[in-house]
mmCIF file of N, CA, C and O in Angstrom:
data_model
loop_
_atom_site.group_PDB
_atom_site.id
_atom_site.type_symbol
_atom_site.label_atom_id
_atom_site.label_comp_id
_atom_site.label_asym_id
_atom_site.label_seq_id
_atom_site.Cartn_x
_atom_site.Cartn_y
_atom_site.Cartn_z
ATOM 1 N N SER A 1 0.611 -0.750 -0.391
ATOM 2 C CA SER A 1 0.289 0.346 0.159
ATOM 3 C C SER A 1 0.845 1.111 0.125
ATOM 4 O O SER A 1 0.281 1.991 -0.623
ATOM 5 N N ILE A 2 2.032 1.096 0.520
ATOM 6 C CA ILE A 2 2.990 2.586 1.225
ATOM 7 C C ILE A 2 3.236 2.871 -1.057
ATOM 8 O O ILE A 2 3.539 3.976 -1.293
ATOM 9 N N ALA A 3 3.485 1.741 -1.696
ATOM 10 C CA ALA A 3 3.803 1.955 -2.833
ATOM 11 C C ALA A 3 2.790 2.887 -3.650
ATOM 12 O O ALA A 3 3.487 3.600 -4.698
ATOM 13 N N LEU A 4 1.778 2.781 -3.889
ATOM 14 C CA LEU A 4 0.617 3.676 -4.071
ATOM 15 C C LEU A 4 -0.203 4.366 -3.264
ATOM 16 O O LEU A 4 -1.215 5.308 -3.670
ATOM 17 N N ASP A 5 0.660 4.876 -2.835
ATOM 18 C CA ASP A 5 0.350 6.125 -1.587
ATOM 19 C C ASP A 5 1.161 7.415 -3.003
ATOM 20 O O ASP A 5 2.294 7.542 -2.829
ATOM 21 N N THR A 6 0.319 7.988 -3.588
ATOM 22 C CA THR A 6 0.465 8.952 -4.516
ATOM 23 C C THR A 6 1.020 10.445 -3.826
ATOM 24 O O THR A 6 1.743 11.117 -4.629
ATOM 25 N N THR A 7 1.379 10.207 -2.969
ATOM 26 C CA THR A 7 2.315 11.190 -1.668
ATOM 27 C C THR A 7 3.696 11.071 -1.873
ATOM 28 O O THR A 7 4.159 11.881 -1.697
ATOM 29 N N LYS A 8 4.211 10.039 -2.127
ATOM 30 C CA LYS A 8 5.041 9.697 -1.842
ATOM 31 C C LYS A 8 6.153 8.789 -3.174
ATOM 32 O O LYS A 8 5.072 8.065 -4.261
ATOM 33 N N ASP A 9 7.115 9.601 -3.281
ATOM 34 C CA ASP A 9 7.954 8.261 -4.411
ATOM 35 C C ASP A 9 8.599 7.335 -3.405
ATOM 36 O O ASP A 9 9.180 7.389 -2.515
ATOM 37 N N VAL A 10 8.163 5.818 -4.471
ATOM 38 C CA VAL A 10 8.805 4.681 -2.932
ATOM 39 C C VAL A 10 9.718 4.167 -4.815
ATOM 40 O O VAL A 10 9.117 3.626 -5.694
ATOM 41 N N LEU A 11 10.513 3.216 -4.312
ATOM 42 C CA LEU A 11 11.367 2.231 -4.675
ATOM 43 C C LEU A 11 11.424 1.015 -4.048
ATOM 44 O O LEU A 11 11.336 0.546 -2.393
ATOM 45 N N VAL A 12 10.703 -0.196 -4.714
ATOM 46 C CA VAL A 12 10.120 -1.194 -3.982
ATOM 47 C C VAL A 12 10.781 -2.359 -4.796
ATOM 48 O O VAL A 12 11.262 -2.341 -6.096
ATOM 49 N N GLU A 13 11.439 -3.097 -3.881
ATOM 50 C CA GLU A 13 12.253 -4.265 -4.635
ATOM 51 C C GLU A 13 11.239 -5.667 -4.146
ATOM 52 O O GLU A 13 10.585 -5.870 -3.095
ATOM 53 N N PHE A 14 10.686 -6.202 -5.264
ATOM 54 C CA PHE A 14 9.958 -7.156 -5.251
ATOM 55 C C PHE A 14 10.533 -8.530 -5.345
ATOM 56 O O PHE A 14 11.909 -8.727 -6.057
ATOM 57 N N TYR A 15 10.832 -9.356 -4.498
ATOM 58 C CA TYR A 15 11.770 -10.240 -4.007
ATOM 59 C C TYR A 15 11.802 -11.622 -3.511
ATOM 60 O O TYR A 15 9.988 -11.890 -3.352
ATOM 61 N N ALA A 16 11.894 -12.794 -3.880
ATOM 62 C CA ALA A 16 11.741 -14.407 -3.326
ATOM 63 C C ALA A 16 12.712 -14.330 -1.898
ATOM 64 O O ALA A 16 13.847 -14.387 -2.596
ATOM 65 N N PRO A 17 11.869 -15.174 -1.364
ATOM 66 C CA PRO A 17 12.988 -15.476 -0.214
ATOM 67 C C PRO A 17 14.756 -16.454 -0.732
ATOM 68 O O PRO A 17 15.371 -16.492 0.224
ATOM 69 N N TRP A 18 13.714 -17.514 -1.217
ATOM 70 C CA TRP A 18 15.235 -18.459 -1.796
ATOM 71 C C TRP A 18 15.310 -18.092 -2.334
ATOM 72 O O TRP A 18 17.121 -18.765 -3.237
ATOM 73 N N CYS A 19 15.875 -16.528 -3.372
ATOM 74 C CA CYS A 19 16.054 -16.167 -4.226
ATOM 75 C C CYS A 19 17.752 -15.542 -4.025
ATOM 76 O O CYS A 19 17.855 -15.169 -3.233
ATOM 77 N N GLY A 20 19.114 -16.526 -4.721
ATOM 78 C CA GLY A 20 20.131 -15.725 -4.555
ATOM 79 C C GLY A 20 20.596 -14.609 -4.588
ATOM 80 O O GLY A 20 21.320 -13.619 -3.819
ATOM 81 N N HIS A 21 19.907 -14.176 -5.630
ATOM 82 C CA HIS A 21 20.417 -13.318 -6.378
ATOM 83 C C HIS A 21 19.961 -11.596 -5.283
ATOM 84 O O HIS A 21 20.455 -10.350 -4.625
ATOM 85 N N CYS A 22 18.609 -11.847 -4.473
ATOM 86 C CA CYS A 22 17.468 -11.034 -3.554
ATOM 87 C C CYS A 22 18.573 -11.221 -1.895
ATOM 88 O O CYS A 22 19.396 -10.503 -1.562
ATOM 89 N N LYS A 23 19.035 -12.279 -2.148
ATOM 90 C CA LYS A 23 20.228 -12.654 -0.718
ATOM 91 C C LYS A 23 21.357 -12.087 -0.838
ATOM 92 O O LYS A 23 21.512 -11.677 0.458
ATOM 93 N N ARG A 24 21.721 -11.515 -2.141
ATOM 94 C CA ARG A 24 23.098 -10.676 -2.340
ATOM 95 C C ARG A 24 22.239 -9.223 -2.305
ATOM 96 O O ARG A 24 23.666 -8.778 -1.985
ATOM 97 N N LEU A 25 21.762 -9.343 -3.011
ATOM 98 C CA LEU A 25 20.813 -7.500 -2.711
ATOM 99 C C LEU A 25 20.661 -7.515 -1.389
ATOM 100 O O LEU A 25 20.916 -5.868 -1.205
ATOM 101 N N ALA A 26 20.502 -7.980 -0.614
ATOM 102 C CA ALA A 26 19.263 -7.349 0.710
ATOM 103 C C ALA A 26 20.108 -6.660 1.256
ATOM 104 O O ALA A 26 20.608 -5.576 1.706
ATOM 105 N N PRO A 27 21.858 -6.407 2.038
ATOM 106 C CA PRO A 27 22.634 -6.198 2.355
ATOM 107 C C PRO A 27 22.617 -4.561 2.034
ATOM 108 O O PRO A 27 22.616 -4.139 2.755
ATOM 109 N N VAL A 28 22.845 -4.506 0.538
ATOM 110 C CA VAL A 28 22.808 -3.615 -0.168
ATOM 111 C C VAL A 28 22.030 -2.430 0.097
ATOM 112 O O VAL A 28 21.771 -1.090 -0.050
ATOM 113 N N TYR A 29 20.622 -3.119 -0.348
ATOM 114 C CA TYR A 29 19.193 -2.551 -0.461
ATOM 115 C C TYR A 29 18.848 -2.167 1.467
ATOM 116 O O TYR A 29 18.206 -1.161 0.879
ATOM 117 N N GLU A 30 19.400 -2.521 2.270
ATOM 118 C CA GLU A 30 19.247 -2.322 3.760
ATOM 119 C C GLU A 30 20.100 -0.944 3.399
ATOM 120 O O GLU A 30 19.305 -0.064 4.710
ATOM 121 N N LYS A 31 21.133 -1.199 3.202
ATOM 122 C CA LYS A 31 22.018 0.356 3.299
ATOM 123 C C LYS A 31 21.002 1.471 3.454
ATOM 124 O O LYS A 31 21.128 2.693 3.004
ATOM 125 N N VAL A 32 20.809 1.179 1.575
ATOM 126 C CA VAL A 32 19.574 2.065 0.757
ATOM 127 C C VAL A 32 18.930 2.241 1.873
ATOM 128 O O VAL A 32 18.261 4.383 2.114
ATOM 129 N N GLY A 33 17.778 1.636 2.463
ATOM 130 C CA GLY A 33 16.694 1.982 2.893
ATOM 131 C C GLY A 33 17.039 3.292 4.486
ATOM 132 O O GLY A 33 16.464 3.427 4.884
ATOM 133 N N GLU A 34 18.483 2.402 4.677
ATOM 134 C CA GLU A 34 19.187 3.485 5.666
ATOM 135 C C GLU A 34 19.440 4.897 5.688
ATOM 136 O O GLU A 34 19.168 5.480 6.234
ATOM 137 N N ALA A 35 20.225 4.686 4.016
ATOM 138 C CA ALA A 35 20.488 6.342 3.908
ATOM 139 C C ALA A 35 19.072 7.215 3.883
ATOM 140 O O ALA A 35 19.244 8.709 3.742
ATOM 141 N N PHE A 36 17.984 6.995 3.344
ATOM 142 C CA PHE A 36 16.097 7.057 3.277
ATOM 143 C C PHE A 36 15.754 7.110 4.597
ATOM 144 O O PHE A 36 14.474 7.777 4.057
ATOM 145 N N LYS A 37 16.034 6.784 5.621
ATOM 146 C CA LYS A 37 14.925 6.243 6.380
ATOM 147 C C LYS A 37 14.311 7.877 6.813
ATOM 148 O O LYS A 37 13.035 7.659 7.571
ATOM 149 N N ASN A 38 15.372 8.835 6.774
ATOM 150 C CA ASN A 38 14.915 10.298 7.643
ATOM 151 C C ASN A 38 13.583 10.931 6.774
ATOM 152 O O ASN A 38 13.762 12.348 7.123
ATOM 153 N N ASP A 39 13.832 10.183 5.200
ATOM 154 C CA ASP A 39 13.024 11.083 4.838
ATOM 155 C C ASP A 39 11.761 10.423 4.496
ATOM 156 O O ASP A 39 11.551 9.462 3.463
ATOM 157 N N ALA A 40 10.478 11.496 4.641
ATOM 158 C CA ALA A 40 9.110 11.177 4.864
ATOM 159 C C ALA A 40 8.614 10.428 3.416
ATOM 160 O O ALA A 40 7.883 9.309 3.543
ATOM 161 N N ASP A 41 9.002 11.242 2.655
ATOM 162 C CA ASP A 41 8.392 11.272 0.804
ATOM 163 C C ASP A 41 9.433 10.376 0.046
ATOM 164 O O ASP A 41 8.727 10.796 -0.978
ATOM 165 N N CYS A 42 10.367 10.115 0.155
ATOM 166 C CA CYS A 42 11.148 8.537 0.160
ATOM 167 C C CYS A 42 11.538 7.482 0.266
ATOM 168 O O CYS A 42 12.700 7.643 1.290
ATOM 169 N N VAL A 43 10.742 6.784 0.275
ATOM 170 C CA VAL A 43 10.923 5.282 0.631
ATOM 171 C C VAL A 43 11.412 4.603 -0.057
ATOM 172 O O VAL A 43 11.056 4.173 -1.621
ATOM 173 N N VAL A 44 11.820 3.588 0.375
ATOM 174 C CA VAL A 44 12.516 2.470 0.359
ATOM 175 C C VAL A 44 12.062 1.559 1.012
ATOM 176 O O VAL A 44 11.934 1.094 1.957
ATOM 177 N N ALA A 45 10.985 0.358 0.132
ATOM 178 C CA ALA A 45 10.701 -0.838 0.644
ATOM 179 C C ALA A 45 11.019 -2.058 -0.632
ATOM 180 O O ALA A 45 11.441 -2.208 -1.271
ATOM 181 N N LYS A 46 10.225 -3.107 0.429
ATOM 182 C CA LYS A 46 10.065 -4.361 0.028
ATOM 183 C C LYS A 46 9.322 -5.390 -0.099
ATOM 184 O O LYS A 46 8.373 -4.968 0.861
ATOM 185 N N VAL A 47 9.268 -6.448 -1.074
ATOM 186 C CA VAL A 47 7.897 -6.824 -0.909
ATOM 187 C C VAL A 47 8.303 -8.443 -0.963
ATOM 188 O O VAL A 47 8.669 -8.781 -2.245
ATOM 189 N N ASP A 48 7.580 -9.731 -0.641
ATOM 190 C CA ASP A 48 8.172 -11.286 -0.680
ATOM 191 C C ASP A 48 7.071 -10.856 -1.730
ATOM 192 O O ASP A 48 5.720 -11.688 -1.773
ATOM 193 N N ALA A 49 7.463 -10.991 -3.366
ATOM 194 C CA ALA A 49 6.750 -11.283 -4.272
ATOM 195 C C ALA A 49 6.073 -12.686 -4.038
ATOM 196 O O ALA A 49 5.331 -12.832 -5.365
ATOM 197 N N ASP A 50 7.220 -13.681 -3.639
ATOM 198 C CA ASP A 50 6.733 -14.667 -3.937
ATOM 199 C C ASP A 50 5.632 -15.621 -3.324
ATOM 200 O O ASP A 50 4.872 -15.930 -3.425
ATOM 201 N N GLY A 51 5.817 -15.021 -2.283
ATOM 202 C CA GLY A 51 4.426 -15.035 -1.026
ATOM 203 C C GLY A 51 3.375 -14.242 -1.300
ATOM 204 O O GLY A 51 1.901 -14.629 -1.078
ATOM 205 N N HIS A 52 3.036 -12.857 -2.252
ATOM 206 C CA HIS A 52 2.347 -11.990 -2.096
ATOM 207 C C HIS A 52 2.450 -12.385 -4.083
ATOM 208 O O HIS A 52 2.488 -10.865 -4.710
ATOM 209 N N ARG A 53 1.894 -13.222 -5.070
ATOM 210 C CA ARG A 53 2.089 -13.932 -5.946
ATOM 211 C C ARG A 53 1.095 -12.573 -6.894
ATOM 212 O O ARG A 53 1.538 -12.301 -8.032
ATOM 213 N N ASP A 54 -0.012 -12.255 -5.975
ATOM 214 C CA ASP A 54 -1.020 -10.942 -6.885
ATOM 215 C C ASP A 54 -0.287 -10.272 -6.889
ATOM 216 O O ASP A 54 -0.476 -9.009 -8.124
ATOM 217 N N LEU A 55 0.409 -9.266 -5.845
ATOM 218 C CA LEU A 55 0.857 -8.467 -6.146
ATOM 219 C C LEU A 55 2.066 -8.583 -7.095
ATOM 220 O O LEU A 55 2.551 -7.593 -8.743
ATOM 221 N N GLY A 56 2.840 -9.679 -7.269
ATOM 222 C CA GLY A 56 3.855 -9.288 -8.283
ATOM 223 C C GLY A 56 3.541 -9.597 -9.607
ATOM 224 O O GLY A 56 3.503 -9.262 -10.664
ATOM 225 N N SER A 57 2.372 -10.038 -9.793
ATOM 226 C CA SER A 57 1.575 -10.218 -11.119
ATOM 227 C C SER A 57 0.557 -9.062 -11.200
ATOM 228 O O SER A 57 1.539 -8.377 -12.545
ATOM 229 N N ARG A 58 0.067 -8.608 -10.498
ATOM 230 C CA ARG A 58 -0.426 -6.911 -10.668
ATOM 231 C C ARG A 58 1.057 -6.097 -11.420
ATOM 232 O O ARG A 58 1.006 -4.827 -11.873
ATOM 233 N N PHE A 59 2.015 -6.116 -11.039
ATOM 234 C CA PHE A 59 3.482 -5.653 -11.364
ATOM 235 C C PHE A 59 3.980 -5.630 -12.020
ATOM 236 O O PHE A 59 5.149 -5.384 -12.813
ATOM 237 N N GLY A 60 3.668 -7.257 -12.979
ATOM 238 C CA GLY A 60 4.687 -7.426 -13.728
ATOM 239 C C GLY A 60 5.968 -8.161 -13.022
ATOM 240 O O GLY A 60 6.523 -8.265 -14.481
ATOM 241 N N VAL A 61 5.984 -8.378 -12.002
ATOM 242 C CA VAL A 61 7.316 -9.147 -11.673
ATOM 243 C C VAL A 61 7.510 -10.633 -12.324
ATOM 244 O O VAL A 61 6.233 -11.299 -12.057
ATOM 245 N N SER A 62 8.717 -10.863 -13.662
ATOM 246 C CA SER A 62 9.018 -12.187 -14.305
ATOM 247 C C SER A 62 9.968 -12.953 -12.938
ATOM 248 O O SER A 62 9.727 -13.984 -13.472
ATOM 249 N N GLY A 63 10.538 -11.905 -12.788
ATOM 250 C CA GLY A 63 12.146 -13.418 -11.940
ATOM 251 C C GLY A 63 12.773 -12.468 -10.681
ATOM 252 O O GLY A 63 11.436 -10.618 -10.972
ATOM 253 N N PHE A 64 13.431 -12.487 -10.302
ATOM 254 C CA PHE A 64 13.492 -11.933 -9.003
ATOM 255 C C PHE A 64 15.388 -11.390 -8.694
ATOM 256 O O PHE A 64 16.168 -12.756 -8.768
ATOM 257 N N PRO A 65 15.355 -10.456 -8.127
ATOM 258 C CA PRO A 65 14.922 -9.427 -7.663
ATOM 259 C C PRO A 65 14.057 -8.652 -8.811
ATOM 260 O O PRO A 65 14.542 -8.190 -9.533
ATOM 261 N N THR A 66 13.245 -7.749 -8.518
ATOM 262 C CA THR A 66 12.656 -7.050 -9.730
ATOM 263 C C THR A 66 12.187 -5.711 -9.083
ATOM 264 O O THR A 66 11.963 -5.832 -7.549
ATOM 265 N N ILE A 67 13.005 -4.275 -9.645
ATOM 266 C CA ILE A 67 13.074 -3.486 -8.995
ATOM 267 C C ILE A 67 12.250 -2.334 -9.299
ATOM 268 O O ILE A 67 12.192 -2.617 -10.564
ATOM 269 N N LYS A 68 11.164 -1.705 -8.765
ATOM 270 C CA LYS A 68 10.732 -0.434 -9.548
ATOM 271 C C LYS A 68 10.482 0.281 -8.635
ATOM 272 O O LYS A 68 10.270 0.614 -7.514
ATOM 273 N N PHE A 69 10.152 1.835 -9.120
ATOM 274 C CA PHE A 69 10.042 2.888 -8.978
ATOM 275 C C PHE A 69 8.697 3.849 -9.047
ATOM 276 O O PHE A 69 8.059 3.447 -9.976
ATOM 277 N N PHE A 70 8.211 4.130 -8.055
ATOM 278 C CA PHE A 70 6.755 4.453 -8.468
ATOM 279 C C PHE A 70 6.943 5.814 -7.574
ATOM 280 O O PHE A 70 6.902 6.230 -6.811
ATOM 281 N N PRO A 71 6.868 6.657 -8.279
ATOM 282 C CA PRO A 71 6.704 8.183 -8.732
ATOM 283 C C PRO A 71 5.708 8.887 -7.797
ATOM 284 O O PRO A 71 4.186 7.977 -8.304
ATOM 285 N N ARG A 72 5.904 9.655 -6.904
ATOM 286 C CA ARG A 72 4.190 10.668 -6.501
ATOM 287 C C ARG A 72 3.683 11.278 -7.467
ATOM 288 O O ARG A 72 4.069 10.961 -8.431
ATOM 289 N N ASP A 73 2.329 10.521 -7.082
ATOM 290 C CA ASP A 73 0.698 11.562 -8.093
ATOM 291 C C ASP A 73 0.747 10.792 -9.558
ATOM 292 O O ASP A 73 -0.153 10.353 -10.109
ATOM 293 N N THR A 74 0.633 9.108 -9.051
ATOM 294 C CA THR A 74 0.697 7.910 -10.024
ATOM 295 C C THR A 74 1.199 7.224 -9.632
ATOM 296 O O THR A 74 1.639 6.761 -8.552
ATOM 297 N N THR A 75 -0.038 5.934 -9.941
ATOM 298 C CA THR A 75 0.187 4.216 -9.420
ATOM 299 C C THR A 75 1.025 3.625 -10.187
ATOM 300 O O THR A 75 0.762 2.083 -10.063
ATOM 301 N N ASP A 76 1.692 4.293 -11.583
ATOM 302 C CA ASP A 76 2.423 3.751 -12.625
ATOM 303 C C ASP A 76 3.710 3.322 -12.400
ATOM 304 O O ASP A 76 4.116 4.548 -12.658
ATOM 305 N N PRO A 77 4.064 1.984 -12.196
ATOM 306 C CA PRO A 77 5.964 1.896 -11.714
ATOM 307 C C PRO A 77 6.398 1.900 -13.147
ATOM 308 O O PRO A 77 5.816 1.984 -14.145
ATOM 309 N N GLU A 78 7.577 2.852 -12.605
ATOM 310 C CA GLU A 78 8.819 2.599 -13.652
ATOM 311 C C GLU A 78 9.816 1.640 -13.269
ATOM 312 O O GLU A 78 9.673 1.710 -12.492
ATOM 313 N N ASP A 79 9.976 0.475 -14.703
ATOM 314 C CA ASP A 79 11.796 -0.190 -14.093
ATOM 315 C C ASP A 79 12.552 0.510 -13.696
ATOM 316 O O ASP A 79 13.204 1.605 -14.199
ATOM 317 N N TYR A 80 13.339 -0.239 -12.450
ATOM 318 C CA TYR A 80 14.389 0.447 -12.268
ATOM 319 C C TYR A 80 15.505 -0.489 -13.185
ATOM 320 O O TYR A 80 15.399 -1.987 -13.247
ATOM 321 N N SER A 81 16.029 0.546 -14.034
ATOM 322 C CA SER A 81 17.415 -0.742 -14.794
ATOM 323 C C SER A 81 18.598 -0.061 -14.599
ATOM 324 O O SER A 81 19.643 -0.403 -15.222
ATOM 325 N N GLY A 82 18.781 0.446 -12.959
ATOM 326 C CA GLY A 82 20.228 0.799 -12.980
ATOM 327 C C GLY A 82 21.050 0.174 -12.133
ATOM 328 O O GLY A 82 20.620 -1.902 -11.947
ATOM 329 N N GLY A 83 22.519 0.232 -12.081
ATOM 330 C CA GLY A 83 23.360 -0.569 -11.150
ATOM 331 C C GLY A 83 22.838 -1.047 -9.656
ATOM 332 O O GLY A 83 21.275 -0.492 -9.402
ATOM 333 N N ARG A 84 23.523 -2.020 -9.118
ATOM 334 C CA ARG A 84 23.062 -2.953 -8.377
ATOM 335 C C ARG A 84 23.781 -2.418 -7.087
ATOM 336 O O ARG A 84 23.142 -3.336 -5.430
ATOM 337 N N ASP A 85 25.012 -1.676 -6.835
ATOM 338 C CA ASP A 85 25.220 -1.393 -6.086
ATOM 339 C C ASP A 85 24.486 0.064 -5.191
ATOM 340 O O ASP A 85 24.015 0.330 -5.456
ATOM 341 N N GLU A 86 25.068 0.510 -3.906
ATOM 342 C CA GLU A 86 24.228 1.354 -2.812
ATOM 343 C C GLU A 86 24.970 2.673 -3.311
ATOM 344 O O GLU A 86 23.691 3.478 -3.135
ATOM 345 N N GLN A 87 25.009 2.681 -4.130
ATOM 346 C CA GLN A 87 25.511 4.304 -4.984
ATOM 347 C C GLN A 87 24.687 4.675 -5.727
ATOM 348 O O GLN A 87 25.028 5.763 -6.000
ATOM 349 N N ASP A 88 24.422 3.548 -6.819
ATOM 350 C CA ASP A 88 23.765 4.258 -7.777
ATOM 351 C C ASP A 88 22.274 4.203 -7.259
ATOM 352 O O ASP A 88 21.727 4.771 -8.075
ATOM 353 N N PHE A 89 21.703 3.296 -6.067
ATOM 354 C CA PHE A 89 20.523 3.336 -5.921
ATOM 355 C C PHE A 89 20.259 4.437 -5.551
ATOM 356 O O PHE A 89 19.132 5.662 -5.310
ATOM 357 N N ILE A 90 21.174 5.422 -4.503
ATOM 358 C CA ILE A 90 21.233 6.592 -4.057
ATOM 359 C C ILE A 90 21.402 7.287 -4.405
ATOM 360 O O ILE A 90 20.653 8.623 -4.414
ATOM 361 N N ASP A 91 22.337 7.484 -5.535
ATOM 362 C CA ASP A 91 22.175 8.864 -6.735
ATOM 363 C C ASP A 91 20.513 8.327 -7.768
ATOM 364 O O ASP A 91 20.031 9.629 -8.153
ATOM 365 N N PHE A 92 19.956 7.193 -8.021
ATOM 366 C CA PHE A 92 18.981 7.627 -8.477
ATOM 367 C C PHE A 92 17.843 7.918 -7.938
ATOM 368 O O PHE A 92 17.409 8.901 -7.662
ATOM 369 N N LEU A 93 18.073 7.461 -6.529
ATOM 370 C CA LEU A 93 16.686 8.271 -5.193
ATOM 371 C C LEU A 93 16.952 9.425 -5.569
ATOM 372 O O LEU A 93 15.866 10.349 -4.938
ATOM 373 N N ASN A 94 18.164 10.292 -5.211
ATOM 374 C CA ASN A 94 18.295 11.769 -4.872
ATOM 375 C C ASN A 94 17.993 12.204 -6.008
ATOM 376 O O ASN A 94 16.832 13.622 -5.909
ATOM 377 N N THR A 95 18.205 11.767 -7.608
ATOM 378 C CA THR A 95 17.624 12.489 -8.419
ATOM 379 C C THR A 95 15.797 12.031 -9.103
ATOM 380 O O THR A 95 15.576 13.165 -9.022
ATOM 381 N N LYS A 96 15.972 10.810 -8.291
ATOM 382 C CA LYS A 96 13.646 10.900 -8.579
ATOM 383 C C LYS A 96 13.394 11.899 -7.053
ATOM 384 O O LYS A 96 12.394 12.548 -7.600
ATOM 385 N N CYS A 97 13.978 11.649 -6.387
ATOM 386 C CA CYS A 97 12.744 12.717 -4.934
ATOM 387 C C CYS A 97 13.913 14.332 -5.165
ATOM 388 O O CYS A 97 13.368 14.630 -4.225
ATOM 389 N N GLY A 98 14.494 14.630 -5.475
ATOM 390 C CA GLY A 98 15.277 15.384 -5.954
ATOM 391 C C GLY A 98 15.948 15.720 -3.776
ATOM 392 O O GLY A 98 16.094 17.211 -3.249
ATOM 393 N N LEU A 99 16.487 15.110 -4.072
ATOM 394 C CA LEU A 99 17.223 14.848 -2.564
ATOM 395 C C LEU A 99 18.583 14.791 -3.062
ATOM 396 O O LEU A 99 18.732 14.475 -3.657
ATOM 397 N N HIS A 100 19.638 15.119 -1.905
ATOM 398 C CA HIS A 100 21.032 15.091 -1.626
ATOM 399 C C HIS A 100 21.927 14.123 -0.962
ATOM 400 O O HIS A 100 22.585 13.930 -0.249
ATOM 401 N N ARG A 101 20.777 12.825 -0.548
ATOM 402 C CA ARG A 101 21.820 11.523 0.496
ATOM 403 C C ARG A 101 22.734 11.228 0.371
ATOM 404 O O ARG A 101 23.369 11.262 -1.348
ATOM 405 N N THR A 102 23.697 11.347 1.362
ATOM 406 C CA THR A 102 24.810 10.165 1.161
ATOM 407 C C THR A 102 24.841 8.923 1.565
ATOM 408 O O THR A 102 23.690 8.615 2.626
ATOM 409 N N SER A 103 25.562 7.940 1.683
ATOM 410 C CA SER A 103 25.315 6.637 2.128
ATOM 411 C C SER A 103 25.699 7.151 3.885
ATOM 412 O O SER A 103 26.287 7.650 3.745
ATOM 413 N N GLY A 104 24.575 6.330 4.354
ATOM 414 C CA GLY A 104 24.922 6.598 5.747
ATOM 415 C C GLY A 104 23.640 7.729 5.964
ATOM 416 O O GLY A 104 23.459 7.785 7.192
ATOM 417 N N GLY A 105 22.873 8.596 4.982
ATOM 418 C CA GLY A 105 22.090 8.960 5.442
ATOM 419 C C GLY A 105 22.499 10.179 5.693
ATOM 420 O O GLY A 105 21.342 11.433 6.011
ATOM 421 N N GLY A 106 23.655 11.088 5.873
ATOM 422 C CA GLY A 106 24.185 11.621 5.512
ATOM 423 C C GLY A 106 23.702 12.896 4.432
ATOM 424 O O GLY A 106 23.023 12.093 3.676
ATOM 425 N N LEU A 107 23.628 14.605 4.414
ATOM 426 C CA LEU A 107 23.388 15.361 3.189
ATOM 427 C C LEU A 107 24.949 15.625 2.678
ATOM 428 O O LEU A 107 25.755 15.975 3.223
ATOM 429 N N LYS A 108 24.856 15.769 1.156
ATOM 430 C CA LYS A 108 25.718 15.713 0.512
ATOM 431 C C LYS A 108 25.980 17.735 0.849
ATOM 432 O O LYS A 108 25.052 18.116 0.498
ATOM 433 N N ALA A 109 27.626 18.424 0.508
ATOM 434 C CA ALA A 109 27.037 19.533 0.715
ATOM 435 C C ALA A 109 27.047 20.026 -0.148
ATOM 436 O O ALA A 109 27.244 19.379 -1.898
ATOM 437 N N GLU A 110 26.195 21.174 -0.970
ATOM 438 C CA GLU A 110 25.549 21.697 -2.123
ATOM 439 C C GLU A 110 26.291 23.039 -2.417
ATOM 440 O O GLU A 110 27.333 23.299 -2.175
#
């Protein structure tokens, strides 16, 4: 439901608990979530799309992990096709959310 909140920008990882790629991504994605935890309008979320197959189907998830960005003011997600390291996600969210976060949640000097 957070992804469909049209007042927030939301990055969602659709994962499966048994997926090796998802397990490798988990610590990186956790750090990204930490970096943005103080920004209520730029949310990093994840959903077990294997356990909630209806959600996976609804958003066209066919493999794991699948990452989608739900921009505010719409319920239509964009596929995330960027890199999978922490800085790639942070740069993407900073651009999409209009923020200046760094790893660890600090702010870049402008």
